[in-house]
mmCIF file of C-alpha atoms in Angstrom:
data_model
loop_
_atom_site.group_PDB
_atom_site.id
_atom_site.type_symbol
_atom_site.label_atom_id
_atom_site.label_comp_id
_atom_site.label_asym_id
_atom_site.label_seq_id
_atom_site.Cartn_x
_atom_site.Cartn_y
_atom_site.Cartn_z
ATOM 1 C CA PRO Z 1305 171.221 67.362 -37.061
ATOM 2 C CA GLY Z 1306 169.378 64.089 -37.450
ATOM 3 C CA HIS Z 1307 169.331 61.541 -34.651
ATOM 4 C CA ILE Z 1308 168.491 57.854 -34.710
ATOM 5 C CA ALA Z 1309 168.248 55.924 -31.436
ATOM 6 C CA THR Z 1310 167.751 52.179 -31.137
ATOM 7 C CA ARG Z 1311 168.411 49.235 -28.851
ATOM 8 C CA ILE Z 1312 170.905 46.927 -30.530
ATOM 9 C CA GLY Z 1313 170.753 44.103 -28.013
ATOM 10 C CA GLY Z 1314 170.719 43.329 -24.318
ATOM 11 C CA ASP Z 1315 171.597 46.517 -22.499
ATOM 12 C CA GLU Z 1316 173.300 48.159 -25.476
ATOM 13 C CA PHE Z 1317 171.889 51.147 -27.298
ATOM 14 C CA LEU Z 1318 173.015 53.064 -30.348
ATOM 15 C CA ILE Z 1319 172.472 56.737 -31.045
ATOM 16 C CA ALA Z 1320 173.558 57.809 -34.527
ATOM 17 C CA ILE Z 1321 173.913 61.556 -34.988
ATOM 18 C CA LEU Z 1322 174.150 62.997 -38.460
ATOM 19 C CA GLY Z 1323 175.281 66.454 -39.467
ATOM 20 C CA GLU Z 1324 177.767 69.098 -38.486
ATOM 21 C CA HIS Z 1325 179.079 69.114 -34.934
ATOM 22 C CA ALA Z 1326 177.992 65.490 -34.418
ATOM 23 C CA GLY Z 1327 180.798 64.978 -31.895
ATOM 24 C CA GLU Z 1328 179.633 67.916 -29.791
ATOM 25 C CA HIS Z 1329 176.054 66.636 -29.866
ATOM 26 C CA ALA Z 1330 177.218 63.128 -28.944
ATOM 27 C CA ASN Z 1331 179.203 64.445 -25.973
ATOM 28 C CA ALA Z 1332 176.214 66.499 -24.794
ATOM 29 C CA ILE Z 1333 173.929 63.450 -24.978
ATOM 30 C CA ALA Z 1334 176.492 61.290 -23.132
ATOM 31 C CA ASP Z 1335 176.848 63.944 -20.409
ATOM 32 C CA GLN Z 1336 173.052 64.072 -20.009
ATOM 33 C CA ILE Z 1337 172.848 60.279 -19.740
ATOM 34 C CA ARG Z 1338 175.547 60.305 -17.036
ATOM 35 C CA ARG Z 1339 173.722 63.063 -15.118
ATOM 36 C CA ASP Z 1340 170.433 61.153 -15.381
ATOM 37 C CA VAL Z 1341 172.026 57.922 -14.111
ATOM 38 C CA ASP Z 1342 173.645 59.811 -11.212
ATOM 39 C CA ALA Z 1343 170.331 61.480 -10.356
ATOM 40 C CA TYR Z 1344 168.591 58.096 -10.405
ATOM 41 C CA ASN Z 1345 171.185 56.630 -8.051
ATOM 42 C CA ILE Z 1346 170.797 59.551 -5.628
ATOM 43 C CA ARG Z 1347 166.992 59.530 -5.771
ATOM 44 C CA GLU Z 1348 166.445 55.763 -5.468
ATOM 45 C CA LYS Z 1349 169.027 55.034 -2.711
ATOM 46 C CA ARG Z 1350 169.238 51.369 -3.698
ATOM 47 C CA CYS Z 1351 171.826 48.936 -2.336
ATOM 48 C CA TYR Z 1352 173.391 48.958 -5.812
ATOM 49 C CA ARG Z 1353 174.301 51.712 -8.256
ATOM 50 C CA LEU Z 1354 173.566 51.875 -11.947
ATOM 51 C CA HIS Z 1355 176.424 52.727 -14.279
ATOM 52 C CA ALA Z 1356 176.617 53.588 -17.953
ATOM 53 C CA SER Z 1357 179.647 52.961 -20.133
ATOM 54 C CA ILE Z 1358 179.626 55.051 -23.280
ATOM 55 C CA GLY Z 1359 181.682 54.852 -26.458
ATOM 56 C CA ILE Z 1360 181.624 57.791 -28.848
ATOM 57 C CA TYR Z 1361 183.143 57.516 -32.287
ATOM 58 C CA THR Z 1362 182.847 60.216 -34.928
ATOM 59 C CA ASP Z 1363 184.274 60.320 -38.422
ATOM 60 C CA GLU Z 1364 183.297 61.110 -41.970
ATOM 61 C CA ILE Z 1365 180.777 58.618 -43.328
ATOM 62 C CA GLN Z 1366 182.365 58.361 -46.763
ATOM 63 C CA GLY Z 1367 183.956 54.955 -47.307
ATOM 64 C CA LYS Z 1368 182.713 53.489 -44.011
ATOM 65 C CA SER Z 1369 179.811 51.240 -43.150
ATOM 66 C CA MET Z 1370 177.571 51.506 -40.103
ATOM 67 C CA ASP Z 1371 179.284 48.332 -38.893
ATOM 68 C CA ASP Z 1372 182.641 50.194 -38.900
ATOM 69 C CA PHE Z 1373 181.179 52.881 -36.657
ATOM 70 C CA ILE Z 1374 179.544 50.367 -34.316
ATOM 71 C CA LYS Z 1375 182.738 48.310 -33.917
ATOM 72 C CA LYS Z 1376 184.838 51.390 -33.083
ATOM 73 C CA ALA Z 1377 182.245 52.844 -30.700
ATOM 74 C CA ASP Z 1378 181.877 49.426 -29.040
ATOM 75 C CA ALA Z 1379 185.645 49.193 -28.471
ATOM 76 C CA LEU Z 1380 185.626 52.683 -26.937
ATOM 77 C CA MET Z 1381 182.671 51.735 -24.729
ATOM 78 C CA TYR Z 1382 184.614 48.745 -23.365
ATOM 79 C CA GLU Z 1383 187.583 51.057 -22.641
ATOM 80 C CA ASP Z 1384 185.214 53.360 -20.737
ATOM 81 C CA LYS Z 1385 183.795 50.363 -18.871
ATOM 82 C CA ALA Z 1386 187.308 49.248 -17.852
ATOM 83 C CA ARG Z 1387 188.189 52.772 -16.672
ATOM 84 C CA ASN Z 1388 184.962 53.011 -14.666
ATOM 85 C CA HIS Z 1389 185.533 49.586 -13.120
ATOM 86 C CA MET Z 1390 189.090 50.487 -12.086
ATOM 87 C CA SER Z 1391 188.042 53.845 -10.601
ATOM 88 C CA LYS Z 1392 185.412 52.142 -8.390
ATOM 89 C CA LYS Z 1393 188.030 50.001 -6.621
#
């Protein structure tokens, strides 16, 4: 599959995955990012912890714009952020 990764602003990044099994690839990348952030937190022993909120949206491209995908993934990322925030309390 093809991958495109870019920073879209501030601390937000976009990884677009094209091809079959895109959802599986997206989940694998998200899991690796979470493991890397956890490893950083363990290794650095800072007085704060880094967190990553991730939104994954997959669908057929036909009839949709990149903006459609970004808006849906962004909404899912904010849901993940809210869940992570609530679980830390």
